[in-house]
Every structure is written in C-alpha cells, then in structure tokens.
GROMACS .gro file of C-alpha atoms in nm:
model
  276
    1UNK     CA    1   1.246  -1.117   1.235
    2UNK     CA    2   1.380  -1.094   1.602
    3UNK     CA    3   1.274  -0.867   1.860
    4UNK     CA    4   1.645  -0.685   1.803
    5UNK     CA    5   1.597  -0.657   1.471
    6UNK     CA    6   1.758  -0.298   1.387
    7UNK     CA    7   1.496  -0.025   1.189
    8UNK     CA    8   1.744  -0.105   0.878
    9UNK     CA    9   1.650  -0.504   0.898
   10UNK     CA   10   1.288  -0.443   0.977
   11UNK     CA   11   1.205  -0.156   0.703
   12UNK     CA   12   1.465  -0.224   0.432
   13UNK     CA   13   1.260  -0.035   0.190
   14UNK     CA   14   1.328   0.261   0.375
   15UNK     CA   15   1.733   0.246   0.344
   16UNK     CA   16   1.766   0.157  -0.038
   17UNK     CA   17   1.888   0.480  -0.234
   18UNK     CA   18   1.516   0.556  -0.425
   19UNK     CA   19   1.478   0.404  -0.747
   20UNK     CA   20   1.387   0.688  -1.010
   21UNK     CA   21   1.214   0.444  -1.267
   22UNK     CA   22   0.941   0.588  -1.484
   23UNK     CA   23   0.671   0.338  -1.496
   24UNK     CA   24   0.544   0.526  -1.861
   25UNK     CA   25   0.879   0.324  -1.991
   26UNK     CA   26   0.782   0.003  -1.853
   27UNK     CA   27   0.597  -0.312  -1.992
   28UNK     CA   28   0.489  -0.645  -1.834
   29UNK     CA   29   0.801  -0.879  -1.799
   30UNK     CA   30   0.607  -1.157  -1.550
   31UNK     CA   31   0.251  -1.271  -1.556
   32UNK     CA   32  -0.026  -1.118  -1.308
   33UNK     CA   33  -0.109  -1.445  -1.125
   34UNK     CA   34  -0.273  -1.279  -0.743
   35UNK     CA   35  -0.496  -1.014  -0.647
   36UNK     CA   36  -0.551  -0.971  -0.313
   37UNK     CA   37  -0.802  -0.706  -0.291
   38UNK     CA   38  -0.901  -0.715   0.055
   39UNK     CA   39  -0.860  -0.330   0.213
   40UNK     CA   40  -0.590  -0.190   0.384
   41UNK     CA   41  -0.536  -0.255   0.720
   42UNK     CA   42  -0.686  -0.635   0.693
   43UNK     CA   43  -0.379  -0.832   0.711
   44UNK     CA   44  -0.204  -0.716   0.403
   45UNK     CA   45   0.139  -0.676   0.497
   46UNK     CA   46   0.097  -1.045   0.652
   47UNK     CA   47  -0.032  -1.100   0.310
   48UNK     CA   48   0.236  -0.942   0.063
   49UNK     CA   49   0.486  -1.165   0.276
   50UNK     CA   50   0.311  -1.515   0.244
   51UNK     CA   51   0.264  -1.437  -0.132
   52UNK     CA   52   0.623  -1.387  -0.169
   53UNK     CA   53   0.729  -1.667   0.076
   54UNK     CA   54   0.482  -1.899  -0.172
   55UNK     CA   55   0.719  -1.754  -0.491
   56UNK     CA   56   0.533  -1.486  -0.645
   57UNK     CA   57   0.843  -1.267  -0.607
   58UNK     CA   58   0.764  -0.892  -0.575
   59UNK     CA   59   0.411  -0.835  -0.423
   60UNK     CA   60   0.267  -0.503  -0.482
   61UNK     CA   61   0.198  -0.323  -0.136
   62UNK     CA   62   0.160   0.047  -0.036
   63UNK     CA   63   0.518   0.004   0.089
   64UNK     CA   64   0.620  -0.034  -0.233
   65UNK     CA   65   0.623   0.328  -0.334
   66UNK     CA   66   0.878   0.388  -0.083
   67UNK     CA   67   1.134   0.231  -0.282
   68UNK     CA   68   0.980   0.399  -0.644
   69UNK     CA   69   0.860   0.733  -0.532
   70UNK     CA   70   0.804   0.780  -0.873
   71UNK     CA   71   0.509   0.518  -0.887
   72UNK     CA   72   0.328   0.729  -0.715
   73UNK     CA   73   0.258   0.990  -1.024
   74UNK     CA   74   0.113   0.646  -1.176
   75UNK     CA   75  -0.091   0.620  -0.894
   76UNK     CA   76  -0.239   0.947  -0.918
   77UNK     CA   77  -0.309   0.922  -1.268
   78UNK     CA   78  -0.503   0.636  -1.174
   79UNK     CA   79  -0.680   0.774  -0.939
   80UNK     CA   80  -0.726   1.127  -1.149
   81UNK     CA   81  -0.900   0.880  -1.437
   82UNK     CA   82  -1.120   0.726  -1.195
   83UNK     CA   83  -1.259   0.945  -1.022
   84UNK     CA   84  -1.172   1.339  -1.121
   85UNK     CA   85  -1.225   1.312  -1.528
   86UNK     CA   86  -0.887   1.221  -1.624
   87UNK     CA   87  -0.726   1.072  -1.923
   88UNK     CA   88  -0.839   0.652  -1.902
   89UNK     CA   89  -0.577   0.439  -1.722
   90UNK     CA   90  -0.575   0.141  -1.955
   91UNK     CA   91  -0.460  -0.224  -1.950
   92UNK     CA   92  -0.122  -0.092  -2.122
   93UNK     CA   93  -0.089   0.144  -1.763
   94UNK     CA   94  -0.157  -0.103  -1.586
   95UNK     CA   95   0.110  -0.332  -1.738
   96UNK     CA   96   0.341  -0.070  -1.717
   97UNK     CA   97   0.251   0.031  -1.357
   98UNK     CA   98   0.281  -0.314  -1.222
   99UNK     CA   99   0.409  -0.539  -1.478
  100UNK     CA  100   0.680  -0.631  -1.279
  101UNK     CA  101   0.497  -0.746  -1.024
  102UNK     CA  102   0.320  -1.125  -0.984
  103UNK     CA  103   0.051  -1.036  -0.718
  104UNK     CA  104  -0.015  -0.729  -0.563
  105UNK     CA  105  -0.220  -0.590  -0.239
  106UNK     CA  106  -0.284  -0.376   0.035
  107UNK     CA  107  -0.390   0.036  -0.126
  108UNK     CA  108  -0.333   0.170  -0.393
  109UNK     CA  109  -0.425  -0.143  -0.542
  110UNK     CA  110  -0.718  -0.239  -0.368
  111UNK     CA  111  -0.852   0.049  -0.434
  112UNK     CA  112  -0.892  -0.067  -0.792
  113UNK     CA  113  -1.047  -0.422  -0.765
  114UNK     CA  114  -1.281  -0.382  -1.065
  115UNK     CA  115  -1.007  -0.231  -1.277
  116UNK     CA  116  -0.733  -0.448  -1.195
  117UNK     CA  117  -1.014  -0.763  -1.223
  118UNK     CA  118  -1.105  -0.640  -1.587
  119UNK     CA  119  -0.716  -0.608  -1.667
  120UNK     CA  120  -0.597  -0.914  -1.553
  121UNK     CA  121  -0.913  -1.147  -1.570
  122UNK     CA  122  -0.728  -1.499  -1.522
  123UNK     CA  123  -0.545  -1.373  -1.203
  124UNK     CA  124  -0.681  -1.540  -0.897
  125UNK     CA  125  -0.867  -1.331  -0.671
  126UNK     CA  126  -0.824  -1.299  -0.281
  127UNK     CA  127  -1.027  -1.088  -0.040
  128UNK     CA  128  -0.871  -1.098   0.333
  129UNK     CA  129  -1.224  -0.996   0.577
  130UNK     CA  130  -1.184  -0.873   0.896
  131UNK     CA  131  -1.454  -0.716   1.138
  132UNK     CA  132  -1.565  -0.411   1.009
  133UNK     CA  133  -1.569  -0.195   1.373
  134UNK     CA  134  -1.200  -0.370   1.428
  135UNK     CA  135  -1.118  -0.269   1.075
  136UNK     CA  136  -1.277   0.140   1.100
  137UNK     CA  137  -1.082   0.142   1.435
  138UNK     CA  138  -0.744   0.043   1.301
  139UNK     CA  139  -0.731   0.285   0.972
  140UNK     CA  140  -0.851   0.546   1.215
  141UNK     CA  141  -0.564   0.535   1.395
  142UNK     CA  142  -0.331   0.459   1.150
  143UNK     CA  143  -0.433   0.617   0.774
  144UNK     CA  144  -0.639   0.859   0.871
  145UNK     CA  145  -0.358   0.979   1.081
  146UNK     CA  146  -0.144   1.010   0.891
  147UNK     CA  147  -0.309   1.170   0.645
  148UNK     CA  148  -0.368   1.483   0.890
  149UNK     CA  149  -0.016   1.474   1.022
  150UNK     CA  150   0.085   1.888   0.992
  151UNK     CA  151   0.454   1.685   1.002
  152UNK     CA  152   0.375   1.507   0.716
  153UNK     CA  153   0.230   1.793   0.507
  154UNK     CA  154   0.550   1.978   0.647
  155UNK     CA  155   0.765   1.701   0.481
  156UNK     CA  156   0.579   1.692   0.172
  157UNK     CA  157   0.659   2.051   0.082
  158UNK     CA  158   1.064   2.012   0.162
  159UNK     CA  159   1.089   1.648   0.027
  160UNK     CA  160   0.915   1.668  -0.298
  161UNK     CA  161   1.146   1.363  -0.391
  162UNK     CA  162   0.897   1.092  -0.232
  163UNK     CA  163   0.617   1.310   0.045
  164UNK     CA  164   0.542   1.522  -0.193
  165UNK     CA  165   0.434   1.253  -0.402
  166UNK     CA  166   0.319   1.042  -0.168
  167UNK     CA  167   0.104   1.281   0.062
  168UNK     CA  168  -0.099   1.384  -0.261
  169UNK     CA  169  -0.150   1.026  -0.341
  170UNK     CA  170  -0.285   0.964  -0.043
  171UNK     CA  171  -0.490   1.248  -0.061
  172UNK     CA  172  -0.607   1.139  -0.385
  173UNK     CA  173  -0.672   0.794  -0.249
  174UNK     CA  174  -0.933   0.989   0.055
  175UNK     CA  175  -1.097   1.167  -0.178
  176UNK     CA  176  -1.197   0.915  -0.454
  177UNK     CA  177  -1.228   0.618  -0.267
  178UNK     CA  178  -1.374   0.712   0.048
  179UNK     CA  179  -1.538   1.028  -0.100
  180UNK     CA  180  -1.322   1.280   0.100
  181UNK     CA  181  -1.385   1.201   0.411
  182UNK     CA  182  -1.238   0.859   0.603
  183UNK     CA  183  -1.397   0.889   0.927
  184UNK     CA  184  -1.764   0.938   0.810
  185UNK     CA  185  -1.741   0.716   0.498
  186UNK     CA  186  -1.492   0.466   0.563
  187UNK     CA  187  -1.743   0.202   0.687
  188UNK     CA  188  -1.969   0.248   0.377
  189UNK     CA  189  -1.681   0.244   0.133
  190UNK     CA  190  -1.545  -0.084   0.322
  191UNK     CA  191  -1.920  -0.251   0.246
  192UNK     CA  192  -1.917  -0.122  -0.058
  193UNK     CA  193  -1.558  -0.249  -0.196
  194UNK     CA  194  -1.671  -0.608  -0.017
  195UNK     CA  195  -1.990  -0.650  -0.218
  196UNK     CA  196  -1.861  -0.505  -0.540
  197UNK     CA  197  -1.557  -0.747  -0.554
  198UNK     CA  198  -1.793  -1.035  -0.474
  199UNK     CA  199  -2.005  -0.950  -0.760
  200UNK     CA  200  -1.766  -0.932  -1.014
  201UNK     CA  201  -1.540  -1.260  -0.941
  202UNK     CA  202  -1.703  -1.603  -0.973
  203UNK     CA  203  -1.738  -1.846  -0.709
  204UNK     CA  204  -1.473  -2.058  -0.798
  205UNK     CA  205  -1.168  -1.784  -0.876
  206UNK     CA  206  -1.273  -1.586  -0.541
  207UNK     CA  207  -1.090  -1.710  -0.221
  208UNK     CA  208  -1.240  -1.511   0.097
  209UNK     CA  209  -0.955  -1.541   0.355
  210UNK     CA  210  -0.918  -1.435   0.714
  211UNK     CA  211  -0.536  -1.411   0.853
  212UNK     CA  212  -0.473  -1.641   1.106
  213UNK     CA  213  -0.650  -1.931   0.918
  214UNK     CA  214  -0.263  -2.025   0.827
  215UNK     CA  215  -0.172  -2.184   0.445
  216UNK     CA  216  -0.383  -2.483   0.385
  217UNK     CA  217  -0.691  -2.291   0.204
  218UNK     CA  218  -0.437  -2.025   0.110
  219UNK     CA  219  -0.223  -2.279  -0.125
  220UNK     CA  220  -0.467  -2.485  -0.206
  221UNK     CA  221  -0.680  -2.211  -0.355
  222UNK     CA  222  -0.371  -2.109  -0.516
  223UNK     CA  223  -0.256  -2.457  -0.606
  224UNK     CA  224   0.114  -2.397  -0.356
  225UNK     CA  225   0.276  -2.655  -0.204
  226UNK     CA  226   0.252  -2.557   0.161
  227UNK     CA  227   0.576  -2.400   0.299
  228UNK     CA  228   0.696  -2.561   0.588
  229UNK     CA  229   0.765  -2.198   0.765
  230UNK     CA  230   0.495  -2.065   0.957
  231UNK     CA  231   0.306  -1.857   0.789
  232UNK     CA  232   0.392  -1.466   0.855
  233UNK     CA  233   0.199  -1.254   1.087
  234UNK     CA  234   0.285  -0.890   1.105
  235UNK     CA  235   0.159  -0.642   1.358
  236UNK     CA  236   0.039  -0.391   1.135
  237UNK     CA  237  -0.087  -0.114   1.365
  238UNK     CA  238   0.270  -0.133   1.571
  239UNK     CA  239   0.458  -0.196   1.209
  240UNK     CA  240   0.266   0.099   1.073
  241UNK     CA  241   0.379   0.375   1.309
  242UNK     CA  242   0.712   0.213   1.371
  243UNK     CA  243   0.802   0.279   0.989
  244UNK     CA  244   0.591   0.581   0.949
  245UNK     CA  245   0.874   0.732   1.254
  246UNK     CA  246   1.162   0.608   1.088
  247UNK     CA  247   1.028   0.740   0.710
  248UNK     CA  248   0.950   1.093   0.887
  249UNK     CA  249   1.280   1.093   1.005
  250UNK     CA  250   1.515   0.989   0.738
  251UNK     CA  251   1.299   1.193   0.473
  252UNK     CA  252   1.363   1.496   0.668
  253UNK     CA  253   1.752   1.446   0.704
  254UNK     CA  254   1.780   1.400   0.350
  255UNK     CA  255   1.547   1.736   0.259
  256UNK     CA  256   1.785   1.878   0.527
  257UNK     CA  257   2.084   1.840   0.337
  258UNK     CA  258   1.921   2.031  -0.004
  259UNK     CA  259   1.820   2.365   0.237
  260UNK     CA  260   1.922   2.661   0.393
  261UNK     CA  261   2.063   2.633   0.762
  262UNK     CA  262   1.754   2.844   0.850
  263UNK     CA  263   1.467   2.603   0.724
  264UNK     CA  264   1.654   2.313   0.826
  265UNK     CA  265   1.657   2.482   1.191
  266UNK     CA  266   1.260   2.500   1.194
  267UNK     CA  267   1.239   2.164   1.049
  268UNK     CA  268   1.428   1.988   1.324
  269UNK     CA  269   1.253   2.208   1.587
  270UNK     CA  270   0.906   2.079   1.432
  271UNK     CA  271   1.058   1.738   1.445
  272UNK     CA  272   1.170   1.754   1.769
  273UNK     CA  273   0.849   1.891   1.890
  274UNK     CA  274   0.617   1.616   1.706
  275UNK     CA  275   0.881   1.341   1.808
  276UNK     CA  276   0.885   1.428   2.138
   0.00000   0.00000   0.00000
C-alpha cells in the first residue's frame, strides 16, 4: 500500500454496498485449516493479511463485520450462549457463522479459543504474544475507546443497519470476556486467554508467534512455501483510528439520507464537533 493510498484503497471494506447475508442460512463450503487466537491488538491485522497472502483466502477479522453487518447478530448469539445463559452456539453455528472462511483471527474470534478449538480440532493453532503493558496500552487507546465514544453510541441509534449491531457486539464482547470492565480486567483476561489456549492445544499443533519474526516459522509451522513478498506489517493503532474516522463518517451520511432534515442537522453538528 503507498503512502497516497486513497481511504477507498486502504479500507475497501468500508466502500462495498453491505452484504445482507444471514449466516442461520449458511453451511461450511471450505475447510477450517488456521486459528490464530492471539488477542486483539497483537498483530492481527498483520496476521489476517499474511494468512491470506499464504492462500487461505478469506481470513476472519473484526473487520470483517463491516462488510456483513449482519454477522454480528451471530456474534452476539455467541456471546449471549457463553456467557449470559443463552441458547448453545454449536459446531453447526459455527459452520454457518464462519464456514466460509479458512482461518480466522483478531475478536470476535479470539474471544472463543476453546470453542472454536473444540469445533474445529484438526485446525492448526496460532497464538501471536506481545508484551502485556504494550498490549493493555494499545486496546486502551484504541477498543476501549471506542467503546465509550458518545459518537459512536450516537451512530448506533441512527444507523441500526451496521452500529447498531456492531456497538452492542462490542458491548457484549466487554462484558463477557473482560467481565465488564476493560481497563481493570483487561490484563487478567489477557493472562487468562494465554494460559487457557496453551492448555488446551498440544505442543506440536500450537505455534506461539511474535510479528516481526517474518515467514520462516510461520510457513513452516503451517507447511507454506515461503512467499517471496515481504511479509505484511500493518500499523494497527494508526490503521485503527484511521478507519474508525472514515466508518464514523460514511455511516453517518448514509443514516443521514433515511432522516428528517432536523436530526440530520444535530448529527452533523455532533460530527463536526467530535471531528473537529
């Protein structure tokens, strides 16, 4: 990607007309063959884009649900069976969730390691580390952001079409997996996901990873011939708020164009203020 590289080249997923696929239709049309488990903010969009360069085609990534909004009602079930009593998201969910998908990583998925580990048991497993305080600091000022944004909650009650399924998601995703709270819990939870994922993979189909190691133990693990591109690196903090701008944007030109003159007047004031 070059340092001109328009919003429209950089985000695609942001620019296609959504997709309105229900996932309760779906089935599983290509093998799982990847997890990479390793939390958010730990290299994953670098991640999704090396698994794709190495030809698993469409890598599940929290991006993802820009260009399905509807996944994220999956999501939620998922998370509601988990952890708030609801109805058991089975291997047929799964396979209907993702089943399109080769490898997936980066939240929501990760936030499912033993689930997705009992679903798809011959899938090889990959956990991308990275210093916890470096790691705490980044989703601080990224995620838990975000997930506070008044904008955001503003643009999940006039776009119900993706933030308001999106925003509840992620809400979902605070409360269950980091037990409501992100800033006090998030370095516990981050231990916690760590140790359990080690305990439930063996030795030999668990491949610990830290970005910037580059594709030798990557493909090898994997059993890839090694591209002979470089292997991907993508700011994620600067990518992060970058697309999050552009998302808060378009979303609210197209809930613009369903509303009264009136609320589309406080919306862009709102946006202009928060943009400024």
């Amino acid at each position: 990607m070059t340092a001109n590289a328009t919003n429209r080249e950089r985000f695609p997923e942001l620019y296609v007309d959504d997709e309105k696929i229900d996932r309760h239709t779906c089935r599983r049309v290509v093998p799982m063959k990847v997890l990479a488990l390793g939390m958010m903010r730990t290299g994953t969009a670098s991640m999704q884009a090396a698994l794709e360069i190495l030809g698993y085609g469409k890598t599940y990534h929290m991006m993802t649900c820009m260009e399905n909004p509807r996944d994220c009602d999956m999501w939620n079930e998922a998370f509601d069976a988990k952890y708030f009593g609801g109805k058991p998201f089975t291997k047929e969910n799964w396979d209907q969730l993702l089943g399109h998908c080769q490898a997936v990583t980066d939240a929501p998925p990760a936030c499912f390691g033993p689930e997705l580990i009992a679903a798809y048991p011959d899938a090889k497993v990959v956990l991308s580390l990275r210093d916890i305080d470096s790691w705490y600091d980044s989703v601080m000022a990224t995620v838990n952001e975000a997930t506070k944004s008044p904008l955001n909650l503003l643009l999940g009650v006039i776009d119900q079409a993706f933030m308001g399924r999106w925003g509840p998601m992620l809400g979902r995703m605070i409360q269950g997996t980091f037990g409501g709270d992100l800033e006090k819990n998030g370095r516990k939870a981050f231990q916690v996901h760590y140790d359990e994922i080690r305990r439930l993979v063996p030795e030999e189909n668990l491949l610990e990873y830290k970005l910037g190691e580059g594709w030798d133990r990557l493909c090898k693990f994997l059993g890839t011939e090694i591209p002979k591109q470089p292997f991907p690196h993508i700011n994620e903090t600067a990518s992060f708020h970058d697309r999050l701008a552009v998302m808060r944007k378009r979303r609210a030109l197209f809930a613009m164009k369903q509303y009264p003159v009136g609320l589309t007047l406080v919306v862009s004031v709102c946006l202009a203020w928060y943009l400024h």
